[in-house]
Coordinates of C-alpha atoms in Angstrom, one line a residue:
M1352 CA -28.3 103.7 62.5
S1353 CA -31.1 106.0 63.9
S1354 CA -34.5 104.7 64.9
Q1355 CA -37.4 105.5 62.8
I1356 CA -40.2 104.2 64.8
P1357 CA -41.1 105.8 68.2
L1358 CA -40.8 103.2 71.0
E1359 CA -44.2 104.2 72.7
E1360 CA -46.0 104.7 69.6
L1361 CA -45.1 101.1 68.3
A1362 CA -46.0 99.5 71.8
S1363 CA -49.2 101.5 71.8
L1364 CA -50.5 100.3 68.5
P1365 CA -54.3 99.4 69.0
S1366 CA -55.0 95.6 68.9
L1367 CA -58.2 93.6 68.3
H1368 CA -58.2 90.3 70.2
H1369 CA -60.5 87.1 70.2
P1370 CA -63.2 88.3 67.6
R1371 CA -66.5 86.3 67.8
V1372 CA -69.5 86.5 65.6
S1373 CA -73.0 87.0 67.4
P1374 CA -75.4 84.2 67.1
D1375 CA -77.5 86.1 64.5
G1376 CA -74.2 86.6 62.5
E1377 CA -74.7 90.7 62.6
R1378 CA -72.1 91.7 65.2
I1379 CA -68.7 90.9 66.4
A1380 CA -67.6 90.9 69.8
C1381 CA -64.1 91.3 70.8
Y1382 CA -61.4 92.9 73.2
Y1383 CA -59.8 96.1 71.7
D1384 CA -57.3 98.4 73.4
G1385 CA -57.8 101.6 71.4
S1386 CA -58.6 103.5 74.6
G1387 CA -55.5 102.6 76.0
R1388 CA -56.8 99.9 77.8
N1389 CA -58.3 96.6 76.8
E1390 CA -62.1 96.7 76.8
L1391 CA -64.9 94.7 75.5
C1392 CA -66.2 96.1 72.1
L1393 CA -69.0 95.2 69.4
L1394 CA -67.6 95.4 65.8
D1395 CA -70.1 96.2 62.8
P1396 CA -68.9 93.9 60.2
E1397 CA -70.2 95.8 57.2
T1398 CA -68.8 99.3 58.4
G1399 CA -65.8 98.1 60.5
D1400 CA -67.2 100.4 63.1
L1401 CA -66.3 99.6 66.9
T1402 CA -68.5 100.4 69.9
Q1403 CA -67.0 100.1 73.4
V1404 CA -69.4 98.4 75.8
S1405 CA -67.2 97.8 79.0
D1406 CA -65.7 100.3 81.2
G1407 CA -62.7 98.8 82.9
D1408 CA -64.8 95.8 84.2
V1409 CA -62.9 93.3 81.9
P1410 CA -59.1 92.1 82.1
R1411 CA -56.4 94.3 81.0
N1412 CA -54.7 91.5 79.6
A1413 CA -56.6 89.8 76.8
R1414 CA -54.9 86.4 76.9
Y1415 CA -58.0 84.2 77.2
P1416 CA -61.0 84.0 74.6
I1417 CA -64.6 85.3 75.0
E1418 CA -67.8 83.4 73.7
W1419 CA -71.6 84.6 73.1
S1420 CA -74.5 83.3 74.8
P1421 CA -76.6 81.7 72.2
D1422 CA -79.4 84.2 72.8
G1423 CA -77.0 87.1 72.1
E1424 CA -77.5 88.9 75.3
A1425 CA -74.4 88.1 77.2
I1426 CA -70.7 87.4 76.6
F1427 CA -68.6 85.2 78.5
F1428 CA -65.0 86.0 79.5
H1429 CA -62.3 84.8 82.0
R1430 CA -61.0 86.9 84.8
D1431 CA -57.9 86.4 86.8
E1432 CA -55.7 88.5 89.4
D1433 CA -53.2 90.5 87.6
G1434 CA -52.0 87.7 85.2
D1435 CA -52.0 84.8 87.7
E1436 CA -54.4 82.8 85.3
Q1437 CA -56.3 81.3 88.1
N1438 CA -59.6 82.2 86.0
D1439 CA -62.9 82.6 87.0
I1440 CA -65.6 82.5 84.3
H1441 CA -67.8 85.9 84.1
A1442 CA -70.8 86.8 82.1
F1443 CA -71.0 90.5 80.7
D1444 CA -74.6 91.3 80.1
L1445 CA -74.8 93.7 77.3
E1446 CA -77.8 95.4 79.1
G1447 CA -75.8 96.0 82.1
G1448 CA -73.0 95.0 84.2
T1449 CA -70.9 91.6 84.9
R1450 CA -71.4 88.7 87.3
A1451 CA -69.4 85.8 88.4
L1452 CA -70.6 82.3 87.1
V1453 CA -67.9 79.8 87.9
T1454 CA -65.4 80.8 90.8
D1455 CA -63.8 77.2 91.3
D1456 CA -60.4 77.2 92.9
G1457 CA -57.4 76.9 90.6
Q1458 CA -57.4 77.9 86.8
C1459 CA -60.9 77.4 84.9
M1460 CA -61.0 77.7 81.2
L1461 CA -64.4 77.8 79.2
Q1462 CA -64.4 75.1 76.4
D1463 CA -68.0 75.6 74.8
V1464 CA -71.4 76.7 75.6
S1465 CA -74.4 74.5 75.0
P1466 CA -76.7 75.2 71.9
D1467 CA -79.6 76.4 74.4
G1468 CA -77.3 78.6 76.5
D1469 CA -78.1 76.9 79.8
R1470 CA -74.8 75.1 80.3
L1471 CA -71.1 75.8 80.1
L1472 CA -68.5 73.4 79.4
Y1473 CA -65.2 74.2 81.1
V1474 CA -62.0 72.5 82.3
S1475 CA -60.7 73.2 85.8
D1476 CA -57.7 72.0 87.9
A1477 CA -60.0 72.4 91.1
G1478 CA -59.7 68.8 91.7
E1479 CA -55.9 68.3 91.4
Q1480 CA -55.7 67.6 87.6
M1481 CA -57.4 69.6 84.7
N1482 CA -60.7 67.8 84.3
L1483 CA -64.0 68.5 82.6
Y1484 CA -66.9 70.3 84.4
E1485 CA -70.3 71.6 83.3
Y1486 CA -71.8 74.6 85.0
D1487 CA -75.7 74.9 84.9
R1488 CA -76.8 78.5 84.7
E1489 CA -80.3 78.0 86.0
R1490 CA -79.2 75.9 89.2
G1491 CA -75.9 78.2 89.5
R1492 CA -73.7 75.2 90.2
S1493 CA -71.2 73.0 88.6
R1494 CA -70.6 69.3 88.3
Q1495 CA -67.5 67.5 87.5
L1496 CA -67.9 65.3 84.5
T1497 CA -64.5 63.6 84.3
S1498 CA -61.8 62.5 86.5
Y1499 CA -58.7 61.5 84.8
D1500 CA -55.1 61.4 86.1
R1501 CA -54.0 63.5 82.9
P1502 CA -55.3 66.8 81.4
V1503 CA -58.4 67.0 79.6
F1504 CA -58.7 69.7 76.7
G1505 CA -60.4 70.4 73.6
A1506 CA -64.0 69.7 74.8
Q1507 CA -67.2 70.7 73.0
Y1508 CA -70.9 70.0 72.7
D1509 CA -72.5 68.4 69.5
P1510 CA -75.1 70.4 67.8
D1511 CA -77.9 69.1 70.0
G1512 CA -75.8 69.6 73.1
E1513 CA -76.7 66.0 74.1
R1514 CA -72.9 64.7 73.6
I1515 CA -69.5 66.0 74.1
A1516 CA -66.2 65.3 72.7
Y1517 CA -62.9 65.7 74.2
V1518 CA -59.2 64.6 74.4
T1519 CA -57.2 63.0 77.1
N1520 CA -54.7 60.4 77.6
E1521 CA -55.1 57.0 79.6
R1522 CA -52.4 55.2 78.0
D1523 CA -48.8 54.4 79.1
D1524 CA -47.1 56.7 76.5
L1525 CA -47.2 60.1 77.6
E1526 CA -47.1 61.4 74.0
N1527 CA -50.4 60.0 73.1
R1528 CA -53.7 61.8 72.8
D1529 CA -57.0 60.3 72.4
V1530 CA -60.6 61.3 71.5
Y1531 CA -63.5 60.6 73.6
V1532 CA -67.3 61.0 73.0
A1533 CA -69.9 60.7 75.7
S1534 CA -73.6 61.3 76.0
L1535 CA -75.0 63.6 78.3
E1536 CA -78.6 62.5 77.9
Y1537 CA -78.6 60.6 81.4
V1538 CA -78.4 64.0 83.2
T1539 CA -80.7 66.0 80.9
G1540 CA -83.6 67.2 83.3
G1541 CA -82.1 65.3 86.1
E1542 CA -80.3 65.9 89.4
V1543 CA -76.6 67.2 89.3
T1544 CA -74.2 64.3 90.4
D1545 CA -70.6 64.3 91.5
D1546 CA -70.2 60.8 90.2
A1547 CA -68.0 61.2 87.1
D1548 CA -68.2 57.4 86.2
E1549 CA -71.7 57.9 85.2
L1550 CA -70.5 59.7 81.9
N1551 CA -69.4 56.4 80.3
P1552 CA -67.2 57.8 77.6
R1553 CA -66.2 56.0 74.4
R1554 CA -62.7 56.1 73.1
L1555 CA -62.4 56.4 69.4
E1556 CA -59.8 54.1 68.2
V1557 CA -58.1 56.3 65.4
S1558 CA -54.3 55.7 66.1
A1559 CA -52.1 53.3 67.8
E1560 CA -50.6 54.1 71.1
G1561 CA -48.0 57.1 70.8
Y1562 CA -49.7 59.2 68.5
E1563 CA -51.7 62.4 69.0
T1564 CA -55.4 62.5 68.1
G1565 CA -57.5 65.8 68.5
V1566 CA -61.0 66.8 67.9
T1567 CA -61.9 69.9 65.7
D1568 CA -65.6 70.1 65.4
W1569 CA -68.9 68.1 64.7
T1570 CA -70.3 68.0 61.3
P1571 CA -73.6 70.2 61.3
D1572 CA -75.8 66.7 61.5
G1573 CA -73.9 65.7 64.5
E1574 CA -73.2 62.3 62.8
A1575 CA -69.4 62.7 62.5
L1576 CA -66.4 64.4 63.9
V1577 CA -63.6 66.2 62.2
L1578 CA -60.5 64.7 63.8
S1579 CA -56.8 65.3 63.4
D1580 CA -53.6 63.0 64.1
N1581 CA -50.0 62.5 63.4
E1582 CA -49.7 58.7 62.9
T1583 CA -48.1 59.4 59.4
N1584 CA -45.6 61.9 61.0
V1585 CA -47.3 65.1 59.6
T1586 CA -50.4 66.4 61.1
R1587 CA -53.5 65.4 58.9
W1588 CA -57.4 65.7 59.4
G1589 CA -60.2 63.6 58.5
L1590 CA -63.9 62.7 59.0
Y1591 CA -65.0 60.0 61.6
D1592 CA -68.4 58.5 61.2
L1593 CA -69.7 57.8 64.6
A1594 CA -72.2 55.3 63.4
T1595 CA -69.9 53.1 61.7
D1596 CA -66.6 54.0 63.2
E1597 CA -65.1 54.6 59.4
L1598 CA -62.5 57.2 59.3
E1599 CA -61.4 59.0 56.0
W1600 CA -58.4 61.1 55.8
F1601 CA -58.2 64.4 53.7
G1602 CA -55.8 67.2 52.8
D1603 CA -52.4 67.3 51.6
E1604 CA -50.8 64.4 53.7
S1605 CA -47.1 65.7 52.7
V1606 CA -47.4 68.7 55.1
D1607 CA -48.8 69.5 58.3
E1608 CA -52.4 70.4 57.9
W1609 CA -55.4 71.0 60.5
A1610 CA -59.0 71.7 60.1
Y1611 CA -60.5 74.8 61.9
F1612 CA -64.1 74.2 61.8
V1613 CA -67.2 73.0 59.6
H1614 CA -69.1 75.8 58.1
P1615 CA -73.0 75.2 58.6
D1616 CA -73.2 74.5 54.8
G1617 CA -70.6 71.8 55.0
Y1618 CA -67.4 73.6 54.1
V1619 CA -64.2 72.8 56.0
F1620 CA -61.6 75.6 56.7
A1621 CA -58.1 74.3 57.2
G1622 CA -54.7 75.6 57.7
R1623 CA -51.7 74.3 56.0
N1624 CA -47.8 74.7 57.0
D1625 CA -46.0 75.9 53.8
G1626 CA -42.5 76.6 55.1
G1627 CA -42.7 80.1 56.3
T1628 CA -46.5 80.8 55.1
Q1629 CA -49.7 79.7 56.6
P1630 CA -52.3 79.6 53.5
L1631 CA -56.0 79.3 54.5
V1632 CA -57.7 76.4 52.6
V1633 CA -61.3 75.7 51.9
Y1634 CA -62.7 72.0 51.3
D1635 CA -65.8 70.3 51.1
L1636 CA -66.9 67.3 53.5
A1637 CA -65.6 64.9 50.8
G1638 CA -62.3 66.4 51.2
N1639 CA -62.1 68.3 47.8
E1640 CA -60.0 71.4 47.8
L1641 CA -62.1 74.4 46.7
G1642 CA -59.9 77.3 47.4
T1643 CA -57.2 78.9 48.9
P1644 CA -58.3 82.6 49.6
F1645 CA -54.9 83.6 51.2
T1646 CA -51.6 82.3 50.2
E1647 CA -49.2 84.9 51.5
G1648 CA -48.2 85.5 55.1
V1649 CA -49.9 83.8 58.0
S1650 CA -53.7 83.5 57.7
R1651 CA -56.5 81.7 59.9
A1652 CA -60.1 81.1 60.2
I1653 CA -61.5 82.6 63.3
G1654 CA -64.1 81.3 65.8
D1655 CA -66.1 78.2 65.2
R1656 CA -69.0 77.0 63.6
R1657 CA -71.2 79.1 65.8
S1658 CA -68.9 82.1 66.3
G1659 CA -67.1 82.3 63.0
V1660 CA -69.7 82.7 60.5
L1661 CA -71.5 86.0 59.4
A1662 CA -75.1 86.3 58.6
D1663 CA -74.4 86.1 54.8
G1664 CA -72.6 82.9 55.0
R1665 CA -69.1 84.3 55.0
V1666 CA -66.5 83.4 57.4
L1667 CA -64.4 85.6 59.5
A1668 CA -60.5 85.4 58.8
G1669 CA -57.4 87.1 59.8
R1670 CA -54.0 87.7 58.2
V1671 CA -50.7 89.0 58.7
T1672 CA -47.3 89.4 57.0
P1673 CA -44.0 90.4 58.1
T1674 CA -44.8 94.2 57.3
T1675 CA -48.5 94.2 57.9
R1676 CA -50.4 93.9 61.2
D1677 CA -53.4 91.8 61.8
E1678 CA -56.5 92.4 59.3
L1679 CA -60.0 91.1 59.5
F1680 CA -61.6 89.7 56.4
A1681 CA -64.9 88.1 55.5
V1682 CA -64.3 85.1 53.2
D1683 CA -67.1 83.5 51.0
P1684 CA -66.3 79.8 51.1
A1685 CA -68.2 79.3 47.6
T1686 CA -66.0 81.8 45.6
D1687 CA -62.9 82.4 47.5
E1688 CA -63.8 86.3 47.4
T1689 CA -62.7 88.2 50.4
R1690 CA -63.6 91.7 51.6
V1691 CA -61.9 93.7 54.3
V1692 CA -64.0 93.8 57.6
R1693 CA -61.3 95.8 59.7
E1694 CA -58.1 97.2 58.3
A1695 CA -54.9 97.1 60.4
E1696 CA -54.3 100.2 62.4
Y1697 CA -50.9 101.9 62.4
G1698 CA -51.7 105.1 64.3
D1699 CA -48.5 107.7 64.0
V1700 CA -46.2 105.0 62.8
D1701 CA -45.6 104.6 59.0
P1702 CA -45.9 101.1 58.1
D1703 CA -43.4 101.6 55.5
A1704 CA -40.9 101.6 58.2
F1705 CA -41.5 97.8 58.9
S1706 CA -38.8 95.5 57.7
D1707 CA -39.6 92.6 55.5
A1708 CA -38.5 88.9 56.5
E1709 CA -37.4 86.0 54.5
Y1710 CA -37.6 82.3 55.3
V1711 CA -34.1 80.6 55.3
T1712 CA -32.6 77.3 56.2
Y1713 CA -29.2 76.2 57.6
E1714 CA -27.6 73.1 58.8
S1715 CA -27.3 72.3 62.5
T1716 CA -24.3 70.6 63.9
D1717 CA -25.5 67.1 63.0
G1718 CA -26.4 68.1 59.5
T1719 CA -30.3 68.6 60.3
E1720 CA -31.7 71.3 58.2
I1721 CA -33.3 74.1 60.4
G1722 CA -35.7 76.6 59.0
A1723 CA -35.7 79.9 60.4
V1724 CA -37.1 83.5 59.8
L1725 CA -34.6 86.2 59.1
Y1726 CA -35.0 90.0 59.4
D1727 CA -32.1 91.9 58.0
S1728 CA -31.7 95.4 59.7
G1729 CA -29.4 96.7 56.8
E1730 CA -27.0 97.9 59.3
R1731 CA -23.3 97.1 58.2
P1732 CA -21.7 95.5 59.9
S1733 CA -24.8 94.3 61.6
P1734 CA -25.2 93.0 65.3
V1735 CA -27.4 89.9 65.6
V1736 CA -30.1 89.0 67.9
V1737 CA -31.0 85.3 67.9
A1738 CA -34.5 85.3 69.0
V1739 CA -35.8 81.9 70.4
H1740 CA -39.6 81.1 70.5
G1741 CA -41.4 79.5 73.2
G1742 CA -43.3 76.4 73.6
P1743 CA -41.1 74.5 72.8
H1744 CA -44.0 73.1 70.7
A1745 CA -44.5 76.3 68.5
D1746 CA -43.0 77.7 65.3
V1747 CA -42.3 81.2 63.7
K1748 CA -43.7 82.1 60.3
L1749 CA -43.7 85.1 58.0
G1750 CA -45.9 87.1 60.3
F1751 CA -45.8 90.3 62.0
D1752 CA -44.1 90.9 65.4
E1753 CA -43.7 94.0 67.2
R1754 CA -40.8 93.1 69.2
T1755 CA -38.9 92.0 66.3
Q1756 CA -39.9 95.2 64.5
F1757 CA -38.6 97.1 67.6
L1758 CA -35.3 95.4 67.4
V1759 CA -34.8 95.5 63.7
D1760 CA -35.7 99.2 63.6
R1761 CA -33.1 99.9 66.3
G1762 CA -30.3 98.2 63.9
Y1763 CA -30.1 94.5 65.0
T1764 CA -30.5 91.7 62.4
V1765 CA -32.9 89.2 64.1
V1766 CA -33.3 85.5 63.2
W1767 CA -36.0 83.2 64.7
P1768 CA -34.9 79.5 64.4
N1769 CA -37.4 76.8 64.3
Y1770 CA -35.2 74.5 66.3
R1771 CA -35.9 70.8 67.1
G1772 CA -39.2 70.7 69.1
S1773 CA -41.0 73.1 66.8
T1774 CA -44.2 72.4 65.2
G1775 CA -44.9 72.4 61.3
R1776 CA -42.4 69.8 60.4
G1777 CA -44.2 66.5 62.0
R1778 CA -44.4 64.5 64.9
E1779 CA -40.8 63.3 64.8
F1780 CA -39.1 66.6 64.6
K1781 CA -41.8 68.1 67.3
N1782 CA -41.0 65.3 69.6
A1783 CA -37.2 65.1 69.3
V1784 CA -36.8 67.6 72.1
H1785 CA -38.6 65.0 74.5
G1786 CA -36.1 63.8 77.1
D1787 CA -33.4 66.1 75.7
W1788 CA -34.1 69.8 77.0
G1789 CA -31.1 71.6 76.7
G1790 CA -29.7 69.2 73.9
M1791 CA -29.9 69.2 70.4
E1792 CA -32.5 72.0 70.1
Q1793 CA -30.0 74.2 71.7
E1794 CA -27.4 73.2 69.3
D1795 CA -29.8 74.3 66.6
V1796 CA -30.1 77.8 68.2
A1797 CA -26.2 78.1 68.6
A1798 CA -25.8 76.9 64.9
G1799 CA -28.1 79.6 63.6
A1800 CA -25.9 82.2 65.4
R1801 CA -22.8 80.8 63.9
W1802 CA -24.4 80.6 60.5
L1803 CA -25.1 84.3 60.5
A1804 CA -21.8 85.0 62.0
E1805 CA -20.1 83.7 59.0
K1806 CA -21.9 86.4 56.7
E1807 CA -19.6 89.1 55.6
W1808 CA -22.2 92.0 56.5
V1809 CA -22.6 90.4 60.3
D1810 CA -20.5 91.7 63.2
E1811 CA -19.6 88.4 64.7
N1812 CA -18.4 90.0 67.7
R1813 CA -21.8 91.5 68.5
M1814 CA -24.3 88.5 69.0
A1815 CA -27.1 88.3 71.5
V1816 CA -29.7 85.8 72.3
F1817 CA -33.3 86.8 73.4
G1818 CA -36.3 84.6 74.4
G1819 CA -39.5 84.5 76.4
S1820 CA -40.9 81.4 78.4
Y1821 CA -39.2 78.2 77.1
G1822 CA -37.4 80.9 74.8
G1823 CA -36.4 82.3 78.2
Y1824 CA -34.9 78.9 79.4
S1825 CA -33.1 78.9 76.0
A1826 CA -31.6 82.3 76.5
Y1827 CA -30.3 81.2 79.9
W1828 CA -28.9 77.9 78.6
Q1829 CA -27.1 79.5 75.7
L1830 CA -25.4 82.0 77.8
V1831 CA -24.1 79.0 80.3
R1832 CA -23.6 76.3 77.7
Y1833 CA -22.1 78.5 74.9
P1834 CA -20.5 81.4 76.7
D1835 CA -18.0 82.2 74.0
L1836 CA -20.8 82.7 71.5
W1837 CA -22.7 85.5 73.1
D1838 CA -22.0 89.2 74.0
A1839 CA -25.5 89.7 75.5
G1840 CA -28.6 87.8 76.6
I1841 CA -32.1 88.8 77.5
A1842 CA -34.3 86.4 79.4
W1843 CA -37.8 87.0 79.7
I1844 CA -40.1 85.2 81.9
G1845 CA -37.6 82.1 81.6
I1846 CA -36.9 78.8 83.3
T1847 CA -33.7 78.3 85.3
D1848 CA -34.4 75.4 87.5
L1849 CA -36.4 72.5 86.2
P1850 CA -36.8 70.5 89.4
S1851 CA -38.2 73.5 91.5
L1852 CA -40.1 74.5 88.3
F1853 CA -42.1 71.1 88.5
E1854 CA -42.7 71.4 92.3
E1855 CA -44.2 74.9 91.6
S1856 CA -46.4 73.8 88.5
M1857 CA -50.1 73.5 88.1
P1858 CA -51.1 69.8 87.6
H1859 CA -51.5 69.7 84.0
F1860 CA -48.1 71.3 83.6
K1861 CA -46.6 68.8 85.7
T1862 CA -47.9 66.2 83.0
I1863 CA -46.4 68.3 80.2
L1864 CA -43.1 68.5 82.1
R1865 CA -43.1 64.7 82.7
E1866 CA -43.9 64.1 79.0
N1867 CA -41.0 66.3 78.0
M1868 CA -38.4 65.3 80.5
G1869 CA -39.5 62.2 82.1
D1870 CA -40.3 61.4 85.8
P1871 CA -38.3 64.1 87.9
A1872 CA -37.4 61.5 90.5
E1873 CA -36.3 58.8 88.1
N1874 CA -34.5 61.3 85.8
E1875 CA -33.2 63.6 88.7
A1876 CA -29.7 63.9 87.2
L1877 CA -30.8 64.9 83.8
W1878 CA -33.4 67.5 85.1
R1879 CA -30.4 69.0 87.3
E1880 CA -28.0 68.8 84.5
R1881 CA -30.2 70.5 81.9
S1882 CA -31.0 73.4 84.5
P1883 CA -29.1 76.7 83.5
I1884 CA -28.8 77.3 87.2
T1885 CA -26.6 74.3 87.5
H1886 CA -24.1 76.0 85.3
V1887 CA -24.3 79.7 86.4
E1888 CA -20.7 79.9 86.9
N1889 CA -20.1 79.9 83.1
I1890 CA -21.9 82.9 82.4
E1891 CA -19.8 85.7 80.8
A1892 CA -22.1 87.9 78.6
E1893 CA -24.3 91.0 79.6
L1894 CA -27.6 89.9 80.8
L1895 CA -31.2 91.4 81.3
M1896 CA -33.6 89.3 83.3
L1897 CA -37.3 90.3 83.0
H1898 CA -40.1 88.4 84.9
G1899 CA -43.6 89.0 85.9
V1900 CA -44.2 88.6 89.7
N1901 CA -47.6 86.6 89.2
D1902 CA -46.5 84.2 86.3
P1903 CA -48.0 80.7 87.0
R1904 CA -46.3 79.0 84.2
C1905 CA -42.6 80.2 84.9
P1906 CA -42.9 81.4 88.5
V1907 CA -41.0 84.4 89.4
S1908 CA -38.9 82.2 91.8
Q1909 CA -37.1 80.8 88.6
A1910 CA -35.6 84.3 87.9
R1911 CA -35.0 85.0 91.7
Q1912 CA -33.1 81.9 92.1
F1913 CA -30.8 82.6 89.2
R1914 CA -30.2 86.5 90.3
D1915 CA -29.3 85.0 93.6
A1916 CA -26.9 82.4 92.3
L1917 CA -25.3 85.0 90.1
E1918 CA -24.6 87.1 93.3
T1919 CA -23.6 84.2 95.5
R1920 CA -21.9 81.8 93.0
R1921 CA -20.8 83.9 90.2
G1922 CA -20.0 86.8 92.3
W1923 CA -21.8 89.3 90.2
T1924 CA -23.9 92.4 91.5
A1925 CA -27.3 93.3 89.9
G1926 CA -26.9 96.8 88.2
E1927 CA -23.3 96.2 87.6
E1928 CA -22.6 92.9 85.7
F1929 CA -26.2 92.2 85.1
E1930 CA -29.8 94.0 85.0
Y1931 CA -32.6 92.4 87.1
R1932 CA -36.2 93.6 86.7
E1933 CA -39.5 92.4 88.0
L1934 CA -42.8 93.3 86.5
G1935 CA -45.3 93.8 89.1
E1936 CA -48.9 92.9 88.9
E1937 CA -48.1 91.0 85.7
G1938 CA -48.0 87.2 84.8
H1939 CA -46.7 85.1 81.9
G1940 CA -46.5 88.2 79.4
S1941 CA -49.4 90.5 78.9
T1942 CA -51.2 92.3 75.8
D1943 CA -51.7 95.4 78.1
I1944 CA -50.3 98.6 76.4
D1945 CA -48.9 100.1 79.7
H1946 CA -47.0 96.7 80.1
K1947 CA -45.7 96.6 76.5
I1948 CA -44.3 100.1 76.7
R1949 CA -42.7 99.2 80.0
V1950 CA -40.9 96.2 78.6
F1951 CA -39.9 98.1 75.4
R1952 CA -38.4 100.7 77.4
L1953 CA -36.4 98.2 79.5
L1954 CA -35.2 96.6 76.4
A1955 CA -34.2 99.7 75.0
D1956 CA -32.2 100.8 78.1
F1957 CA -30.4 97.6 78.2
L1958 CA -29.5 97.6 74.4
D1959 CA -28.5 101.2 74.5
E1960 CA -26.4 100.8 77.5
R1961 CA -25.1 97.2 77.2
F1962 CA -25.4 96.1 73.6
P1963 CA -25.7 99.3 71.3
A1964 CA -26.3 98.6 67.7
E1965 CA -23.7 100.8 66.5
S1966 CA -20.1 99.8 67.1
E1967 CA -17.8 102.2 68.9

């Protein structure tokens, strides 16, 4: 089967990232790489025209979002060094140049900007754990607001900038999350202090210990919060009255559903997991469903109450399908009417060459039903790539994916299993992987390969596994746990040694690892047994290892240790039995076009040489 889509053209398709509506609703700031490099641009929501305003002074990788200053004169962005994610927070002044604002040690992530623009709310692990800080732009200095032993996230100011809401966990159960509200009135006009105890936060008693409560938004009047939790197993959203402590849940409580933000006129935009699709749903603040402007593919509301609403009251939304790239729309919440703001770009690639997908189900080894997204290449008999998503707490829906289209176009049928640990099917299914990495979720992946191998149009003797991040862990684990099943494997920015991963991880990642696998000292035997490197002697399949040298999530040492073990314990040689490539000046993946082209070429070379789509 000959390829229809040129590799470089596919990897170079321009992408628009993190669109944010200006405070006056008249412009949209975004990252865009149409020049071949990621740059900051302004988009006209009426014409769809883009104007580039930066010139190489923003990151090449568009991983982290941007935010406007309330006066519309500056845009705040994150800057790291070659993908290491040790972000500083900078301001891009539209009248000229960039300047550093927050330069704490460690990782900093902007959470919100105060309504008057004088303060930035951000989280940082400068103090060993990810805690909440506030940067005073006038004084040019930061103060620490919280001092928790576990990570803080989801922080935002109320509409007056006098209170904050955020999420953390002080309970014994590591799976728990709680929402806190605190007043900042005591520091208004006062001196900066490092005494975090003065914040005096109030924990909202929403769910019992062991459930995950999150904060979505404040209502426009600041009297209530839109929250979510999963006490009933599925994710739901509701309204918490801060004066009365009354909470009312809304939405379809039979499926996972979450709110994005509250419109200034009181509309609530929500997302719903509907098998392989993700509809956009509009409610009022009484919980009445008013409309579903998008029902096919994967759609989402963009931004928040300040950065997602255009001057005419329409809301910015995005949508993809398996065969259509991301398009921007303006949605009228009162009528469900939509109009295109920015069409998807395809350059010289014929969009008719993209392959459609279907959402399928199969049984795992214990009878559990597993959902998956399946792309049939049309090749007969067809080789198969089982692609494993990262997370593990994530899922795959019927949306557009360049890597998948690349593989299908070259003749490989691709299936993405939503294994145990995936989101979209409730708390119990998501948390089933806790304490069991390398267990039943890997049985789910292997069962997907066996299910496909039974199809008469599939070549059961040409099966490959591919994954990045936790998917990379899965690729390694599949190859050492089920060596007879696989003929090839591709492990991209993967995990091989859990104890050493813990030692090298950032503080908030250590907390996540403890939640997922227990204490590394108390459960040392399990951590070691579920590490692919422990079983390296079992590997038989052709293997490609790809890893960024500046990856802070899955450090490159994970790949180097496995490479060394292949050579010393398995007796293999790089370039002969396996391929090993480090991606210089890159971290945990990248949106950069040059990086994508290089990765696609490495994949193509490996597949052509080691796992060709056409059988001999």
